Amino acid sequence: MIGERIKSLREKKGYSITKLADLAGVSKSYLSYIERNMQNNPSLKVMAKIAAPLDSNIEYLLGEEHLPKIYEDEILDDEWRSIIKKAVDEGMSKGDFQALKDLVRSNMWKESLQDAAVSSNEKKKTSNIIILHIDN
Amino acid sequence: MIGERIKSLREKKGYSITKLADLAGVSKSYLSYIERNMQNNPSLKVMAKIAAPLDSNIEYLLGEEHLPKIYEDEILDDEWRSIIKKAVDEGMSKGDFQALKDLVRSNMWKESLQDAAVSSNEKKKTSNIIILHIDN
DNA sequence: CAACATTGTTTGTTATAAAGAACGATAAGT
DNA sequence: ACTTATCGTTCTTTATAACAAACAATGTTG
């Protein structure tokens, strides 16, 4: 919930509600309400004002709740967007994707992956797929 | 400004104000106000309701104005966008991406990353990955 | 050219976001 | 014990977000 995030960041900075409200330019009573989720529908301006002195931003304060992941884009069509969205929802990080993409582009990865697959099967059973063949 | 973004996305979808307001569950009068920037401080709930049927999100609707510094491990959407776009330009197909997604989920590629990354050069070709799924 | 639907707008009202206190609790100082 | 300060909370008030309905303007069909 949004209140917890604000409170967490606030305490991490060592601010009191009064202090943060002062820095942000909102009333401390209202800030108190928001932190306790008694007001879960603040305006954009208030959110922005609160986020600033926390060195944060609205998106983070919103947390996962309101975050559909993919931007509207003319190049990435609907199918792409849903594919990526699903992947992100399943836990793919940008770092993972970048690294893996680069790995695929290289030509040395085939053997090492197969080796890794075998060895990882031996010790840890967490993986349930294995690379059989790469065709390029 | 926020109004232009909404209007642009709405028209791209071929929705009228009435239609979008209906889909979003907000009053058309209010939506009209927002689009014309006569109301520049809507609440988070209204923003989320509007963003949903546009297949968009609050961050995008906010535009560059409030925009984000990176916060720890949070997902940066327009970063994702450019990453994917680049990958597509480099020849990645949707099928490739799906395969990559499965790879990421398996987690096993990470061990082999260091080995492969050292000798990662050469060859620009579209890759086709064949993956055999094994349950264990 | 009617009658009607659909567009986006403007008008009034209501609901509620946000402020501005005043409040009890805790702590430090005199 | 009596201040004085700061903490977070709860009252009361007012500003405005958001609605519903009526509106003019344009479009469509018989």
mmCIF file of C-alpha atoms (C1' of nucleotides) in Angstrom:
data_model
loop_
_atom_site.group_PDB
_atom_site.id
_atom_site.type_symbol
_atom_site.label_atom_id
_atom_site.label_comp_id
_atom_site.label_asym_id
_atom_site.label_seq_id
_atom_site.Cartn_x
_atom_site.Cartn_y
_atom_site.Cartn_z
ATOM 1 C CA MET A 1 0.000 0.000 0.000
ATOM 2 C CA ILE A 2 1.026 3.531 -0.652
ATOM 3 C CA GLY A 3 1.135 4.610 2.965
ATOM 4 C CA GLU A 4 3.768 2.115 3.952
ATOM 5 C CA ARG A 5 6.083 3.217 1.190
ATOM 6 C CA ILE A 6 5.964 6.818 2.214
ATOM 7 C CA LYS A 7 6.430 5.993 5.846
ATOM 8 C CA SER A 8 9.343 3.715 5.073
ATOM 9 C CA LEU A 9 11.132 6.293 2.974
ATOM 10 C CA ARG A 10 10.384 8.989 5.476
ATOM 11 C CA GLU A 11 11.834 7.053 8.375
ATOM 12 C CA LYS A 12 14.828 6.068 6.299
ATOM 13 C CA LYS A 13 15.532 9.765 5.945
ATOM 14 C CA GLY A 14 14.951 10.329 9.619
ATOM 15 C CA TYR A 15 12.114 12.756 9.044
ATOM 16 C CA SER A 16 9.136 13.155 11.332
ATOM 17 C CA ILE A 17 5.707 13.544 9.822
ATOM 18 C CA THR A 18 5.799 17.177 10.765
ATOM 19 C CA LYS A 19 9.182 17.676 9.139
ATOM 20 C CA LEU A 20 8.284 15.948 5.919
ATOM 21 C CA ALA A 21 4.958 17.726 5.708
ATOM 22 C CA ASP A 22 6.812 20.966 6.113
ATOM 23 C CA LEU A 23 9.379 20.142 3.457
ATOM 24 C CA ALA A 24 6.733 18.908 1.085
ATOM 25 C CA GLY A 25 4.359 21.757 1.672
ATOM 26 C CA VAL A 26 1.381 19.675 2.682
ATOM 27 C CA SER A 27 -0.422 19.587 5.982
ATOM 28 C CA LYS A 28 0.897 17.109 8.485
ATOM 29 C CA SER A 29 -2.597 15.945 9.277
ATOM 30 C CA TYR A 30 -3.152 14.966 5.703
ATOM 31 C CA LEU A 31 0.220 13.293 5.479
ATOM 32 C CA SER A 32 -0.661 11.311 8.572
ATOM 33 C CA TYR A 33 -3.890 10.204 6.936
ATOM 34 C CA ILE A 34 -2.111 9.098 3.815
ATOM 35 C CA GLU A 35 0.502 7.124 5.688
ATOM 36 C CA ARG A 36 -2.169 5.233 7.547
ATOM 37 C CA ASN A 37 -4.070 4.622 4.331
ATOM 38 C CA MET A 38 -7.100 6.426 5.632
ATOM 39 C CA GLN A 39 -6.785 8.513 2.521
ATOM 40 C CA ASN A 40 -5.883 6.320 -0.403
ATOM 41 C CA ASN A 41 -6.758 8.713 -3.144
ATOM 42 C CA PRO A 42 -4.523 11.762 -3.056
ATOM 43 C CA SER A 43 -4.059 14.046 -6.005
ATOM 44 C CA LEU A 44 -1.092 14.050 -8.339
ATOM 45 C CA LYS A 45 0.156 17.343 -6.987
ATOM 46 C CA VAL A 46 0.195 16.134 -3.423
ATOM 47 C CA MET A 47 1.937 12.961 -4.462
ATOM 48 C CA ALA A 48 4.579 14.901 -6.339
ATOM 49 C CA LYS A 49 5.090 17.234 -3.430
ATOM 50 C CA ILE A 50 5.584 14.345 -1.054
ATOM 51 C CA ALA A 51 7.845 12.410 -3.386
ATOM 52 C CA ALA A 52 10.288 15.266 -3.954
ATOM 53 C CA PRO A 53 11.840 15.634 -0.492
ATOM 54 C CA LEU A 54 12.032 11.858 -0.281
ATOM 55 C CA ASP A 55 14.140 11.855 -3.448
ATOM 56 C CA SER A 56 11.568 9.527 -4.862
ATOM 57 C CA ASN A 57 8.874 9.672 -7.479
ATOM 58 C CA ILE A 58 5.222 8.947 -7.901
ATOM 59 C CA GLU A 59 5.709 5.630 -9.614
ATOM 60 C CA TYR A 60 7.674 4.204 -6.748
ATOM 61 C CA LEU A 61 5.241 5.460 -4.183
ATOM 62 C CA LEU A 62 2.466 3.798 -6.114
ATOM 63 C CA GLY A 63 4.273 0.511 -5.897
ATOM 64 C CA GLU A 64 3.166 -2.419 -8.012
ATOM 65 C CA GLU A 65 -0.502 -1.654 -7.645
ATOM 66 C CA HIS A 66 -1.154 0.704 -10.499
ATOM 67 C CA LEU A 67 1.714 -0.288 -12.701
ATOM 68 C CA PRO A 68 0.865 -1.754 -16.033
ATOM 69 C CA LYS A 69 4.335 -2.172 -17.324
ATOM 70 C CA ILE A 70 4.492 -1.242 -20.936
ATOM 71 C CA TYR A 71 4.261 2.126 -22.562
ATOM 72 C CA GLU A 72 2.171 2.877 -25.550
ATOM 73 C CA ASP A 73 4.447 2.859 -28.541
ATOM 74 C CA GLU A 74 4.148 3.027 -32.255
ATOM 75 C CA ILE A 75 6.867 0.497 -32.919
ATOM 76 C CA LEU A 76 5.985 -2.092 -30.334
ATOM 77 C CA ASP A 77 2.612 -3.378 -31.329
ATOM 78 C CA ASP A 78 -0.059 -4.853 -29.094
ATOM 79 C CA GLU A 79 1.254 -8.372 -29.312
ATOM 80 C CA TRP A 80 4.709 -7.277 -28.317
ATOM 81 C CA ARG A 81 3.357 -5.303 -25.435
ATOM 82 C CA SER A 82 1.393 -8.185 -24.024
ATOM 83 C CA ILE A 83 4.314 -10.556 -24.418
ATOM 84 C CA ILE A 84 6.638 -8.249 -22.565
ATOM 85 C CA LYS A 85 4.089 -7.429 -19.951
ATOM 86 C CA LYS A 86 3.630 -11.074 -19.217
ATOM 87 C CA ALA A 87 7.352 -11.628 -19.023
ATOM 88 C CA VAL A 88 7.794 -8.758 -16.626
ATOM 89 C CA ASP A 89 4.940 -10.000 -14.504
ATOM 90 C CA GLU A 90 6.670 -13.340 -14.381
ATOM 91 C CA GLY A 91 9.745 -11.723 -12.988
ATOM 92 C CA MET A 92 12.024 -10.892 -15.872
ATOM 93 C CA SER A 93 14.235 -7.965 -15.040
ATOM 94 C CA LYS A 94 15.861 -5.619 -17.492
ATOM 95 C CA GLY A 95 19.250 -6.799 -16.404
ATOM 96 C CA ASP A 96 18.314 -10.399 -17.044
ATOM 97 C CA PHE A 97 17.045 -9.613 -20.466
ATOM 98 C CA GLN A 98 20.016 -7.521 -21.495
ATOM 99 C CA ALA A 99 22.510 -10.059 -20.334
ATOM 100 C CA LEU A 100 20.699 -12.907 -21.946
ATOM 101 C CA LYS A 101 20.231 -11.063 -25.167
ATOM 102 C CA ASP A 102 23.933 -10.370 -25.392
ATOM 103 C CA LEU A 103 24.572 -13.968 -24.572
ATOM 104 C CA VAL A 104 22.424 -15.099 -27.439
ATOM 105 C CA ARG A 105 24.171 -12.787 -29.832
ATOM 106 C CA SER A 106 27.519 -14.241 -29.053
ATOM 107 C CA ASN A 107 28.501 -17.408 -30.824
ATOM 108 C CA MET A 108 30.210 -19.153 -27.986
ATOM 109 C CA TRP A 109 27.262 -19.622 -25.742
ATOM 110 C CA LYS A 110 25.846 -22.811 -27.099
ATOM 111 C CA GLU A 111 28.288 -25.214 -25.560
ATOM 112 C CA SER A 112 28.571 -23.425 -22.282
ATOM 113 C CA LEU A 113 24.836 -23.342 -21.912
ATOM 114 C CA GLN A 114 24.515 -27.016 -22.549
ATOM 115 C CA ASP A 115 27.257 -27.694 -20.056
ATOM 116 C CA ALA A 116 25.541 -25.504 -17.562
ATOM 117 C CA ALA A 117 22.257 -27.223 -18.176
ATOM 118 C CA VAL A 118 23.684 -30.617 -17.495
ATOM 119 C CA SER A 119 25.565 -29.600 -14.418
ATOM 120 C CA SER A 120 22.664 -27.680 -13.033
ATOM 121 C CA ASN A 121 20.482 -30.691 -13.544
ATOM 122 C CA GLU A 122 22.874 -32.749 -11.562
ATOM 123 C CA LYS A 123 23.096 -30.567 -8.562
ATOM 124 C CA LYS A 124 20.051 -28.321 -8.423
ATOM 125 C CA LYS A 125 16.725 -29.500 -9.728
ATOM 126 C CA THR A 126 15.155 -26.078 -9.897
ATOM 127 C CA SER A 127 15.442 -25.726 -13.662
ATOM 128 C CA ASN A 128 12.928 -27.520 -15.796
ATOM 129 C CA ILE A 129 14.122 -26.713 -19.281
ATOM 130 C CA ILE A 130 17.180 -27.636 -21.240
ATOM 131 C CA ILE A 131 18.601 -26.220 -24.405
ATOM 132 C CA LEU A 132 18.653 -28.842 -27.090
ATOM 133 C CA HIS A 133 19.683 -26.975 -30.171
ATOM 134 C CA ILE A 134 20.438 -23.528 -31.392
ATOM 135 C CA ASP A 135 20.004 -22.751 -35.022
ATOM 136 C CA ASN A 136 21.537 -19.676 -36.608
ATOM 137 C CA MET B 1 0.850 18.453 -20.466
ATOM 138 C CA ILE B 2 -1.237 15.618 -19.211
ATOM 139 C CA GLY B 3 -4.343 16.451 -21.198
ATOM 140 C CA GLU B 4 -2.652 16.137 -24.548
ATOM 141 C CA ARG B 5 -1.351 12.693 -23.739
ATOM 142 C CA ILE B 6 -4.730 11.374 -22.829
ATOM 143 C CA LYS B 7 -6.327 12.903 -25.866
ATOM 144 C CA SER B 8 -3.636 11.540 -28.134
ATOM 145 C CA LEU B 9 -3.931 8.017 -26.801
ATOM 146 C CA ARG B 10 -7.699 8.213 -26.854
ATOM 147 C CA GLU B 11 -7.838 9.272 -30.465
ATOM 148 C CA LYS B 12 -5.270 6.671 -31.424
ATOM 149 C CA LYS B 13 -7.690 4.103 -30.060
ATOM 150 C CA GLY B 14 -10.565 5.709 -31.892
ATOM 151 C CA TYR B 15 -12.490 6.428 -28.729
ATOM 152 C CA SER B 16 -14.716 9.402 -28.207
ATOM 153 C CA ILE B 17 -14.628 11.204 -24.888
ATOM 154 C CA THR B 18 -17.955 9.649 -24.063
ATOM 155 C CA LYS B 19 -16.726 6.174 -24.906
ATOM 156 C CA LEU B 20 -13.527 6.460 -22.943
ATOM 157 C CA ALA B 21 -15.298 7.976 -19.989
ATOM 158 C CA ASP B 22 -17.674 5.066 -20.081
ATOM 159 C CA LEU B 23 -14.912 2.469 -20.278
ATOM 160 C CA ALA B 24 -12.925 4.165 -17.554
ATOM 161 C CA GLY B 25 -15.871 4.729 -15.293
ATOM 162 C CA VAL B 26 -15.435 8.474 -14.935
ATOM 163 C CA SER B 27 -17.785 11.208 -15.995
ATOM 164 C CA LYS B 28 -17.304 12.498 -19.488
ATOM 165 C CA SER B 29 -17.530 16.059 -18.295
ATOM 166 C CA TYR B 30 -14.608 15.547 -15.997
ATOM 167 C CA LEU B 31 -12.633 13.759 -18.660
ATOM 168 C CA SER B 32 -13.234 16.686 -20.964
ATOM 169 C CA TYR B 33 -11.906 19.011 -18.294
ATOM 170 C CA ILE B 34 -8.795 16.964 -17.832
ATOM 171 C CA GLU B 35 -8.073 16.754 -21.535
ATOM 172 C CA ARG B 36 -8.271 20.508 -21.849
ATOM 173 C CA ASN B 37 -6.064 20.946 -18.803
ATOM 174 C CA MET B 38 -8.743 22.810 -16.961
ATOM 175 C CA GLN B 39 -8.247 20.242 -14.268
ATOM 176 C CA ASN B 40 -4.554 19.593 -13.799
ATOM 177 C CA ASN B 41 -4.763 17.895 -10.452
ATOM 178 C CA PRO B 42 -6.800 14.724 -10.681
ATOM 179 C CA SER B 43 -6.582 11.976 -8.108
ATOM 180 C CA LEU B 44 -4.634 8.757 -8.458
ATOM 181 C CA LYS B 45 -7.786 6.708 -8.742
ATOM 182 C CA VAL B 46 -9.096 8.736 -11.634
ATOM 183 C CA MET B 47 -5.744 8.608 -13.359
ATOM 184 C CA ALA B 48 -5.580 4.848 -12.987
ATOM 185 C CA LYS B 49 -9.104 4.444 -14.256
ATOM 186 C CA ILE B 50 -8.338 6.496 -17.324
ATOM 187 C CA ALA B 51 -5.036 4.820 -18.014
ATOM 188 C CA ALA B 52 -6.411 1.287 -17.985
ATOM 189 C CA PRO B 53 -8.629 1.299 -21.085
ATOM 190 C CA LEU B 54 -5.888 3.171 -22.911
ATOM 191 C CA ASP B 55 -3.517 0.293 -22.153
ATOM 192 C CA SER B 56 -1.294 2.884 -20.595
ATOM 193 C CA ASN B 57 -0.224 3.845 -17.120
ATOM 194 C CA ILE B 58 -0.002 6.816 -14.876
ATOM 195 C CA GLU B 59 3.659 7.440 -15.449
ATOM 196 C CA TYR B 60 3.230 7.793 -19.147
ATOM 197 C CA LEU B 61 0.255 10.050 -18.777
ATOM 198 C CA LEU B 62 2.296 12.246 -16.500
ATOM 199 C CA GLY B 63 4.831 12.620 -19.246
ATOM 200 C CA GLU B 64 8.350 13.810 -18.654
ATOM 201 C CA GLU B 65 7.206 16.392 -16.168
ATOM 202 C CA HIS B 66 7.403 14.482 -12.952
ATOM 203 C CA LEU B 67 9.699 11.903 -14.235
ATOM 204 C CA PRO B 68 11.745 9.432 -12.420
ATOM 205 C CA LYS B 69 15.177 8.948 -11.250
ATOM 206 C CA ILE B 70 15.886 5.288 -10.960
ATOM 207 C CA TYR B 71 14.931 3.822 -7.649
ATOM 208 C CA GLU B 72 16.799 0.713 -6.676
ATOM 209 C CA ASP B 73 15.291 -2.307 -8.341
ATOM 210 C CA GLU B 74 12.116 -0.756 -9.575
ATOM 211 C CA ILE B 75 11.147 -1.279 -13.147
ATOM 212 C CA LEU B 76 11.645 1.673 -15.428
ATOM 213 C CA ASP B 77 9.113 1.382 -18.137
ATOM 214 C CA ASP B 78 10.504 3.563 -20.859
ATOM 215 C CA GLU B 79 13.807 1.897 -20.315
ATOM 216 C CA TRP B 80 12.165 -1.410 -21.073
ATOM 217 C CA ARG B 81 10.717 0.133 -24.134
ATOM 218 C CA SER B 82 14.014 1.238 -25.561
ATOM 219 C CA ILE B 83 15.668 -2.035 -24.675
ATOM 220 C CA ILE B 84 13.083 -4.067 -26.516
ATOM 221 C CA LYS B 85 13.051 -1.697 -29.406
ATOM 222 C CA LYS B 86 16.770 -2.039 -29.790
ATOM 223 C CA ALA B 87 16.574 -5.795 -29.601
ATOM 224 C CA VAL B 88 13.916 -5.827 -32.289
ATOM 225 C CA ASP B 89 16.065 -3.627 -34.468
ATOM 226 C CA GLU B 90 18.811 -6.158 -34.001
ATOM 227 C CA GLY B 91 16.541 -8.818 -35.374
ATOM 228 C CA MET B 92 14.909 -10.433 -32.399
ATOM 229 C CA SER B 93 11.599 -12.055 -33.200
ATOM 230 C CA LYS B 94 8.681 -12.601 -30.866
ATOM 231 C CA GLY B 95 9.469 -16.277 -30.781
ATOM 232 C CA ASP B 96 13.016 -15.507 -29.789
ATOM 233 C CA PHE B 97 11.804 -13.378 -26.990
ATOM 234 C CA GLN B 98 9.464 -16.047 -25.695
ATOM 235 C CA ALA B 99 12.350 -18.473 -25.652
ATOM 236 C CA LEU B 100 14.494 -15.974 -23.829
ATOM 237 C CA LYS B 101 11.761 -15.483 -21.319
ATOM 238 C CA ASP B 102 11.710 -19.180 -20.553
ATOM 239 C CA LEU B 103 15.454 -19.124 -20.237
ATOM 240 C CA VAL B 104 15.282 -16.341 -17.733
ATOM 241 C CA ARG B 105 12.727 -18.236 -15.727
ATOM 242 C CA SER B 106 14.952 -21.232 -15.595
ATOM 243 C CA ASN B 107 17.723 -19.173 -14.048
ATOM 244 C CA MET B 108 20.297 -21.673 -15.139
ATOM 245 C CA TRP B 109 21.862 -19.464 -17.728
ATOM 246 C CA LYS B 110 23.355 -17.223 -15.126
ATOM 247 C CA GLU B 111 26.146 -19.578 -14.154
ATOM 248 C CA SER B 112 27.372 -19.792 -17.710
ATOM 249 C CA LEU B 113 27.180 -16.084 -18.313
ATOM 250 C CA GLN B 114 30.684 -15.244 -17.208
ATOM 251 C CA ASP B 115 32.295 -17.864 -19.415
ATOM 252 C CA ALA B 116 30.420 -16.841 -22.479
ATOM 253 C CA ALA B 117 30.649 -13.126 -21.947
ATOM 254 C CA VAL B 118 34.423 -13.222 -22.115
ATOM 255 C CA SER B 119 34.411 -14.466 -25.664
ATOM 256 C CA SER B 120 31.326 -12.727 -26.898
ATOM 257 C CA ASN B 121 32.009 -11.160 -30.250
ATOM 258 C CA GLU B 122 31.235 -11.504 -33.911
ATOM 259 C CA LYS B 123 28.334 -12.615 -35.940
ATOM 260 C CA LYS B 124 25.236 -10.572 -36.503
ATOM 261 C CA LYS B 125 22.436 -12.887 -37.385
ATOM 262 C CA THR B 126 18.891 -13.505 -36.315
ATOM 263 C CA SER B 127 18.932 -16.299 -33.826
ATOM 264 C CA ASN B 128 16.476 -19.143 -33.661
ATOM 265 C CA ILE B 129 16.413 -20.921 -30.381
ATOM 266 C CA ILE B 130 14.986 -24.336 -29.950
ATOM 267 C CA ILE B 131 14.156 -25.341 -26.462
ATOM 268 C CA LEU B 132 13.165 -28.694 -25.157
ATOM 269 C CA HIS B 133 11.096 -28.619 -22.033
ATOM 270 C CA ILE B 134 11.752 -31.260 -19.444
ATOM 271 C CA ASP B 135 9.822 -31.779 -16.291
ATOM 272 C CA ASN B 136 11.756 -32.979 -13.313
ATOM 273 C "C1'" DC C 1 -35.631 18.672 -43.785
ATOM 274 C "C1'" DA C 2 -37.187 16.458 -40.314
ATOM 275 C "C1'" DA C 3 -36.081 13.298 -36.095
ATOM 276 C "C1'" DC C 4 -32.420 11.469 -33.986
ATOM 277 C "C1'" DA C 5 -27.997 10.068 -32.557
ATOM 278 C "C1'" DT C 6 -23.296 11.460 -31.180
ATOM 279 C "C1'" DT C 7 -19.840 14.734 -30.654
ATOM 280 C "C1'" DG C 8 -17.649 17.799 -26.839
ATOM 281 C "C1'" DT C 9 -18.964 21.472 -23.877
ATOM 282 C "C1'" DT C 10 -20.897 24.147 -19.835
ATOM 283 C "C1'" DT C 11 -23.922 24.401 -15.976
ATOM 284 C "C1'" DG C 12 -25.232 23.447 -11.302
ATOM 285 C "C1'" DT C 13 -24.617 20.089 -7.014
ATOM 286 C "C1'" DT C 14 -22.580 16.864 -4.302
ATOM 287 C "C1'" DA C 15 -18.765 14.430 -2.351
ATOM 288 C "C1'" DT C 16 -14.426 14.527 -0.564
ATOM 289 C "C1'" DA C 17 -9.529 16.085 -0.678
ATOM 290 C "C1'" DA C 18 -6.785 18.958 2.014
ATOM 291 C "C1'" DA C 19 -6.065 22.468 5.268
ATOM 292 C "C1'" DG C 20 -6.033 24.453 9.929
ATOM 293 C "C1'" DA C 21 -6.533 24.120 13.887
ATOM 294 C "C1'" DA C 22 -6.707 21.902 18.762
ATOM 295 C "C1'" DC C 23 -5.762 17.696 21.090
ATOM 296 C "C1'" DG C 24 -3.330 14.050 24.326
ATOM 297 C "C1'" DA C 25 1.179 11.867 24.866
ATOM 298 C "C1'" DT C 26 6.054 11.915 25.587
ATOM 299 C "C1'" DA C 27 10.360 14.052 26.681
ATOM 300 C "C1'" DA C 28 13.871 17.721 28.189
ATOM 301 C "C1'" DG C 29 14.753 21.839 30.610
ATOM 302 C "C1'" DT C 30 14.163 25.417 34.307
ATOM 303 C "C1'" DA D 1 5.418 20.762 39.561
ATOM 304 C "C1'" DC D 2 5.339 23.944 35.658
ATOM 305 C "C1'" DT D 3 6.753 25.102 31.314
ATOM 306 C "C1'" DT D 4 8.311 24.449 26.419
ATOM 307 C "C1'" DA D 5 8.953 21.517 22.384
ATOM 308 C "C1'" DT D 6 8.019 17.863 19.314
ATOM 309 C "C1'" DC D 7 5.605 13.876 18.225
ATOM 310 C "C1'" DG D 8 1.392 11.862 15.869
ATOM 311 C "C1'" DT D 9 -3.398 11.958 16.108
ATOM 312 C "C1'" DT D 10 -8.319 13.665 15.808
ATOM 313 C "C1'" DC D 11 -11.545 17.295 15.246
ATOM 314 C "C1'" DT D 12 -13.803 21.112 12.309
ATOM 315 C "C1'" DT D 13 -13.825 23.839 8.242
ATOM 316 C "C1'" DT D 14 -13.129 25.231 3.256
ATOM 317 C "C1'" DA D 15 -11.648 24.442 -1.129
ATOM 318 C "C1'" DT D 16 -12.145 21.801 -5.040
ATOM 319 C "C1'" DA D 17 -12.401 17.230 -7.337
ATOM 320 C "C1'" DA D 18 -15.850 14.756 -9.589
ATOM 321 C "C1'" DC D 19 -20.496 13.912 -10.829
ATOM 322 C "C1'" DA D 20 -25.117 14.221 -13.322
ATOM 323 C "C1'" DA D 21 -27.819 16.721 -16.325
ATOM 324 C "C1'" DA D 22 -28.685 20.053 -19.768
ATOM 325 C "C1'" DC D 23 -26.601 22.199 -23.583
ATOM 326 C "C1'" DA D 24 -25.124 23.578 -28.489
ATOM 327 C "C1'" DA D 25 -22.852 21.765 -32.527
ATOM 328 C "C1'" DT D 26 -22.180 18.477 -35.753
ATOM 329 C "C1'" DG D 27 -23.352 14.080 -38.056
ATOM 330 C "C1'" DT D 28 -26.436 10.503 -39.695
ATOM 331 C "C1'" DT D 29 -30.539 8.165 -41.342
ATOM 332 C "C1'" DG D 30 -35.362 7.901 -43.098
#
